[in-house]
Amino acid sequence: MAECHPVGFQWVMEAKARGATIIHVDPRFTRTSAMADLHVPLRAGSDIVFLGAIVNHVLSQDKYFRDYVVAYTNAASIVSDDYRDPEDLDGLFSGFDAENRQYDFHTWQYEGREVQAAAAQRDMEYEDRAVRTAGRGEAHGSGGARSGTARTDPTLQHPRCVFQILKRHFQRYTPEMVEQSCGVPPELFARVCDELTRNSGRDRTSAFCYAVGWTQHTVGVQYIRTAAILQALLGNIGRPGGGILALRGHASIQGSTDIPTLFNLLPGYIPMPYAHPDQDLAAFLAAEGTEKGYWANIGAYTTSLLRSWWGDAATADNDYCFDYLPRLTGSHSTYDTVQRQLAGECVGYFLLGENPAVGSGNAKMQRLGMANLDWLVVRDLTMIESATWWQNGPEIETGEMTTADLKTEVFFLPAAAHTEKNGSFTNTQRMLQWHHEAVKPPGEARSDLWFMYHLGRRIRAKLAGSTDDRDRPILDLTWSYPTEGAIEEPSAEAVLAEINGSDADGNPLSSYEQLKDDGSTRCGCWIYCGVRADGVNQAARRKPGREQSWVAPEWGWAWPANRRILYNRAAADPDGRPWSERKALVWWDADEQKWTGHDVPDFPPTKAPDYRPDDDARGPQALSGTDPFIMQDDGKAWLFVPAGLTDGPLPTHYEPQDSPFDNPLYGQQRNPAREVLPLRHPANRMQPSGSEPGAGVFPYVATTYRLTEHHTAGGMSRSLPYLAELQPEFFCEVSPELAAERGLEQLGWATIVSARGVIEARVLVTDRLTPLTVAGRTMHQIGLPYHWGPTGYSTGDAANELTSMSLDPNTHIQESKALACDIRAGRRPRGPARLALLHEYQRRAGITAETGTEI
Amino acid sequence: MGVRTWIEGWPVYRQALGADRTGRGAAAKSRTSETLTPRTETADEVVKSICPYCAVGCGQDVYVRNGAVTQIEGDPDSPVSRGRLCPKGSASLQLTTGSSRVQQVLYRRPHSDHWEHLDLDTAMDMIADRVIAARRDHWQDEQGGARTRRTMGFASLGGATLDNEENYLIKKLFTALGAVQIENQARV
Ligand code: SF4
């Protein structure tokens, strides 16, 4: 965090100054470790063992916050009799379909009630929910009753209650297993358990901060889920000083998830519809919505979105143009898109401030995909590798590509900088902050707002008058925004107003509670509703922090409803009193009969703690006054996830796709549901693992990361003299022991090889990386900052030449944080010899198209 | 210049006898630097902004003079950052005003080995034509008996460095065109 979110880290230092203990768990010793009380180096890729063993410790030593767990989590819920755990099936959950490598989640559901997820893969319930709603359900499905009440056992004794399942699932995640698999000695592990549990409970809270070190794995979602289980057991969610904080790496990466430039989402986490026969809006809403909690209002959110996109063309009679939305069939993630490009089915590509030629997993595959396009539009501030691969990419040097043979037409359109446009970024705490235009963009540089608006305007003009049914969605689209100045820059305020939404008379809405499913309201992103309450740009509020409370509610605007801590009802006990005065945040004011506190309560403002719903209640009214997790179908924090995840209801340790080690816990080596098969390609070969023959060719573990002085794939930093001077070229970090083993010299060169590529880096010999003892042998790790490519002032090979396209099945994110590789002294070969070395490694390891792709 | 002024102009003298004993502040200043004023003092206006790099979202004050950005500093009012910026945020003056920025549209023809300039209007028109053609040529009305009403002909990648309003228009326009392959760095 000190490296990659340096200014945010000042608050960790403030906490430390007030007595907080800082624990840093990372394969590398970094600036964060230097400031921490405890640094715990572990093997990259072993985090579920580490966290799972803490869960086991908390459960077996009775260290959990019992009142919180019983009242606010699903610990007491009883799970279906058909559920089987990896403990029973040697690493698989019940419901695995080996042919399609997918899980049928039905046996994971509660007994007596089928719930829907508040996020993730909701379409998996389509057959049960939409089809049954349409009156044809009995033929399909699980038989589990959807409505009703799940059976619970508040004593937590029932053998099939979540609490007992959890205990059993993690029983072999022990300190000895941590030592064997993570390389963390038992004394150090015991200290972590002790510090964490001592600092959690009624009077104290602990927070977890993570970044892509957790997400970029074939089991990334389950890493974070393990932390979620732990924090829920310890009572650290919804309370000040608690939580699991995703430290995100781009100015508005949170915003681009909320208002998603992502294939599987519509604004506000409404799922993009999948293709199903005869699907109308009602079927979609029935399938994707919940019965209880705020997702039951999905109709209001969706209808308001459709009304804001298609305006008066969207009527009740035509299902508010629901049919205008294109449909998904499976995954269309950026990695699947590369496959489509290679197949010649996707011929055009827009790159809008992103540099996949060095920044995405398996950079070569990205370039091969681009080389097969008809046209490519790159919009960026400076010339980046994704615009120049046809000129000077690695394949030109090896002779795999010849410029004259490359057919792709490339447009480079210069972009405007943040100082040259109005707009809002959503930071890592879900807070929108407006930045104001200071000057006009130079030359032909334009904002992406300008680009999209004028591109849309032109396309609409060219298609005007078309009678083709497929052109209706683009011609009926609401697409008139006021423009300003000589360059006709569209008004970002007007776009924000559309996002915020309006009532039937065009007045700005102030809360998503006002949204209706009858077409009378419009709203471009329901969770952002209120950002322009009273017609005022709340994101532009800048009351100085020192003139406000510690919550600083009048700086910017956080979704939803300017709440700064989500699910903060959990900061009070079931009766509505703060768990302790020290940790008071939001509480029930019995005199006023409403919730109050330092933050905006994340709860219906007048729902009393003793409120109990009628049996036929729906939506938010169906949750009781003690259900803090108001987006969930049962109002509880899910220790066990009965729906929504594609790879299991509980986190289970699987080895990384390419690992020098066997899975010490199960016969199942890798995540059985990971995505690897559809991405097979000669340039995306996988490696043998563990005790498989040939695995010894790649004996070390590499992990990628960022430096303080550069930004992601370097597009915004390698061309800056200041930053280039601070970190002038690509390097790798190795321990003195590994340097000795492989003859690597400080400031000399090393060549690093995986089944995908060969790169070279300057060597930094440092005890910041320490060898660990794993499975009884010494294991070395190699640190690879991933900022580089051949352009800019600071240059070097891209670490992503080594990474593979093997993905987490929930998020479709690649595994770039743990991969087996080899390292040798000296520079890499030039020209065709670079390829020859790669092929020699593949041969030595016996790699074929099938290697590593088995279940 | 009198002798006294001359001697007092000598940094070591000032360091030895003045308040700045470590010689890292006032004692080290030359007469030229004495007369300099910071760019922040001569600015015509200060525009409120946010750092464009990571998601901490530090506040920035953008100093403008004669229609050009002259300096970018941390915003002391921000409860997030309290005036601080890290090396990247501090370097954002170079990001926005540096010579590496491309200011003209560039175009590489199929099979060509060089860039050529294209004016913005022509480029926009060509891109619009290409979107329409790719959309049409790779249109898919249905798959496996279920309606898809989409095009697989073009894709887009990017958004995490852009504004919410920009992401909104990207998603809205491309979805209305029937594209589903819309992605950003959140996946990467
Ligand atoms: S100044 Fe540094 S820490 Fe702050 S937002 Fe910018 S990159 Fe992040």
PDB file of C-alpha atoms in Angstrom, chain A residues 310 323-326 344-350 373-375 455-456 458-477, chain B residues 126-142 147-155 171-182:
ATOM      1  CA  TRP A 310     -34.367   5.128 -25.162  1.00  0.00           C
ATOM      2  CA  ASP A 323     -35.281  -6.110 -26.617  1.00  0.00           C
ATOM      3  CA  TYR A 324     -32.879  -3.380 -27.742  1.00  0.00           C
ATOM      4  CA  LEU A 325     -30.212  -4.750 -25.421  1.00  0.00           C
ATOM      5  CA  PRO A 326     -27.845  -7.168 -27.155  1.00  0.00           C
ATOM      6  CA  GLY A 344     -11.296 -13.170 -37.724  1.00  0.00           C
ATOM      7  CA  GLU A 345     -14.739 -12.600 -36.215  1.00  0.00           C
ATOM      8  CA  CYS A 346     -13.897  -9.401 -34.387  1.00  0.00           C
ATOM      9  CA  VAL A 347     -12.327  -7.051 -36.919  1.00  0.00           C
ATOM     10  CA  GLY A 348     -12.399  -3.633 -35.237  1.00  0.00           C
ATOM     11  CA  TYR A 349     -10.995  -2.562 -31.871  1.00  0.00           C
ATOM     12  CA  PHE A 350     -11.100   0.597 -29.775  1.00  0.00           C
ATOM     13  CA  LEU A 373      -7.760  -6.838 -37.123  1.00  0.00           C
ATOM     14  CA  ASP A 374      -9.001  -4.786 -40.036  1.00  0.00           C
ATOM     15  CA  TRP A 375      -8.843  -1.612 -38.008  1.00  0.00           C
ATOM     16  CA  LEU A 455     -18.835   9.323 -33.172  1.00  0.00           C
ATOM     17  CA  GLY A 456     -22.390   8.487 -32.136  1.00  0.00           C
ATOM     18  CA  ARG A 458     -21.993  10.694 -37.100  1.00  0.00           C
ATOM     19  CA  ILE A 459     -23.103   7.074 -37.049  1.00  0.00           C
ATOM     20  CA  ARG A 460     -26.679   8.126 -36.350  1.00  0.00           C
ATOM     21  CA  ALA A 461     -26.562  10.602 -39.220  1.00  0.00           C
ATOM     22  CA  LYS A 462     -25.228   7.928 -41.588  1.00  0.00           C
ATOM     23  CA  LEU A 463     -27.944   5.466 -40.553  1.00  0.00           C
ATOM     24  CA  ALA A 464     -30.763   8.034 -40.456  1.00  0.00           C
ATOM     25  CA  GLY A 465     -33.778   6.897 -42.434  1.00  0.00           C
ATOM     26  CA  SER A 466     -32.851   3.228 -42.188  1.00  0.00           C
ATOM     27  CA  THR A 467     -35.833   0.918 -41.921  1.00  0.00           C
ATOM     28  CA  ASP A 468     -33.732  -1.995 -40.787  1.00  0.00           C
ATOM     29  CA  ASP A 469     -34.978  -3.263 -37.451  1.00  0.00           C
ATOM     30  CA  ARG A 470     -31.431  -3.683 -36.175  1.00  0.00           C
ATOM     31  CA  ASP A 471     -30.859   0.082 -36.450  1.00  0.00           C
ATOM     32  CA  ARG A 472     -33.767   0.999 -34.182  1.00  0.00           C
ATOM     33  CA  PRO A 473     -31.719   0.890 -30.941  1.00  0.00           C
ATOM     34  CA  ILE A 474     -29.138   3.355 -32.269  1.00  0.00           C
ATOM     35  CA  LEU A 475     -31.667   5.625 -33.983  1.00  0.00           C
ATOM     36  CA  ASP A 476     -34.043   5.697 -31.015  1.00  0.00           C
ATOM     37  CA  LEU A 477     -31.213   6.346 -28.565  1.00  0.00           C
TER      38      LEU A 477
ATOM     39  CA  MET B 126     -13.584   6.963 -41.561  1.00  0.00           C
ATOM     40  CA  ILE B 127     -14.003   5.435 -38.113  1.00  0.00           C
ATOM     41  CA  ALA B 128     -17.788   5.874 -38.248  1.00  0.00           C
ATOM     42  CA  ASP B 129     -17.839   4.069 -41.618  1.00  0.00           C
ATOM     43  CA  ARG B 130     -15.729   1.244 -40.275  1.00  0.00           C
ATOM     44  CA  VAL B 131     -17.923   0.778 -37.220  1.00  0.00           C
ATOM     45  CA  ILE B 132     -21.015   0.583 -39.395  1.00  0.00           C
ATOM     46  CA  ALA B 133     -19.413  -1.957 -41.733  1.00  0.00           C
ATOM     47  CA  ALA B 134     -17.923  -4.172 -39.001  1.00  0.00           C
ATOM     48  CA  ARG B 135     -21.220  -4.092 -37.180  1.00  0.00           C
ATOM     49  CA  ARG B 136     -23.125  -5.127 -40.287  1.00  0.00           C
ATOM     50  CA  ASP B 137     -20.689  -7.794 -41.476  1.00  0.00           C
ATOM     51  CA  HIS B 138     -20.564  -9.570 -38.145  1.00  0.00           C
ATOM     52  CA  TRP B 139     -24.152  -9.160 -37.077  1.00  0.00           C
ATOM     53  CA  GLN B 140     -25.826 -12.010 -35.238  1.00  0.00           C
ATOM     54  CA  ASP B 141     -29.605 -12.056 -34.877  1.00  0.00           C
ATOM     55  CA  GLU B 142     -29.758 -15.235 -32.874  1.00  0.00           C
ATOM     56  CA  ARG B 147     -32.342 -13.896 -29.906  1.00  0.00           C
ATOM     57  CA  THR B 148     -28.979 -12.152 -29.501  1.00  0.00           C
ATOM     58  CA  ARG B 149     -29.436  -8.987 -31.621  1.00  0.00           C
ATOM     59  CA  ARG B 150     -25.772  -8.135 -31.479  1.00  0.00           C
ATOM     60  CA  THR B 151     -22.577  -7.628 -33.381  1.00  0.00           C
ATOM     61  CA  MET B 152     -19.319  -9.394 -32.669  1.00  0.00           C
ATOM     62  CA  GLY B 153     -17.582  -7.250 -35.303  1.00  0.00           C
ATOM     63  CA  PHE B 154     -15.910  -4.741 -33.014  1.00  0.00           C
ATOM     64  CA  ALA B 155     -14.770  -4.512 -29.409  1.00  0.00           C
ATOM     65  CA  LYS B 171     -21.422   1.814 -22.675  1.00  0.00           C
ATOM     66  CA  LYS B 172     -24.535   3.541 -23.953  1.00  0.00           C
ATOM     67  CA  LEU B 173     -23.408   4.042 -27.542  1.00  0.00           C
ATOM     68  CA  PHE B 174     -21.710   0.702 -28.080  1.00  0.00           C
ATOM     69  CA  THR B 175     -24.545  -1.233 -26.431  1.00  0.00           C
ATOM     70  CA  ALA B 176     -27.083   0.547 -28.625  1.00  0.00           C
ATOM     71  CA  LEU B 177     -24.976  -0.453 -31.631  1.00  0.00           C
ATOM     72  CA  GLY B 178     -25.287  -4.052 -30.473  1.00  0.00           C
ATOM     73  CA  ALA B 179     -21.704  -4.557 -29.298  1.00  0.00           C
ATOM     74  CA  VAL B 180     -21.153  -6.767 -26.272  1.00  0.00           C
ATOM     75  CA  GLN B 181     -17.353  -6.918 -26.197  1.00  0.00           C
ATOM     76  CA  ILE B 182     -16.965  -3.789 -24.068  1.00  0.00           C
TER      77      ILE B 182
END
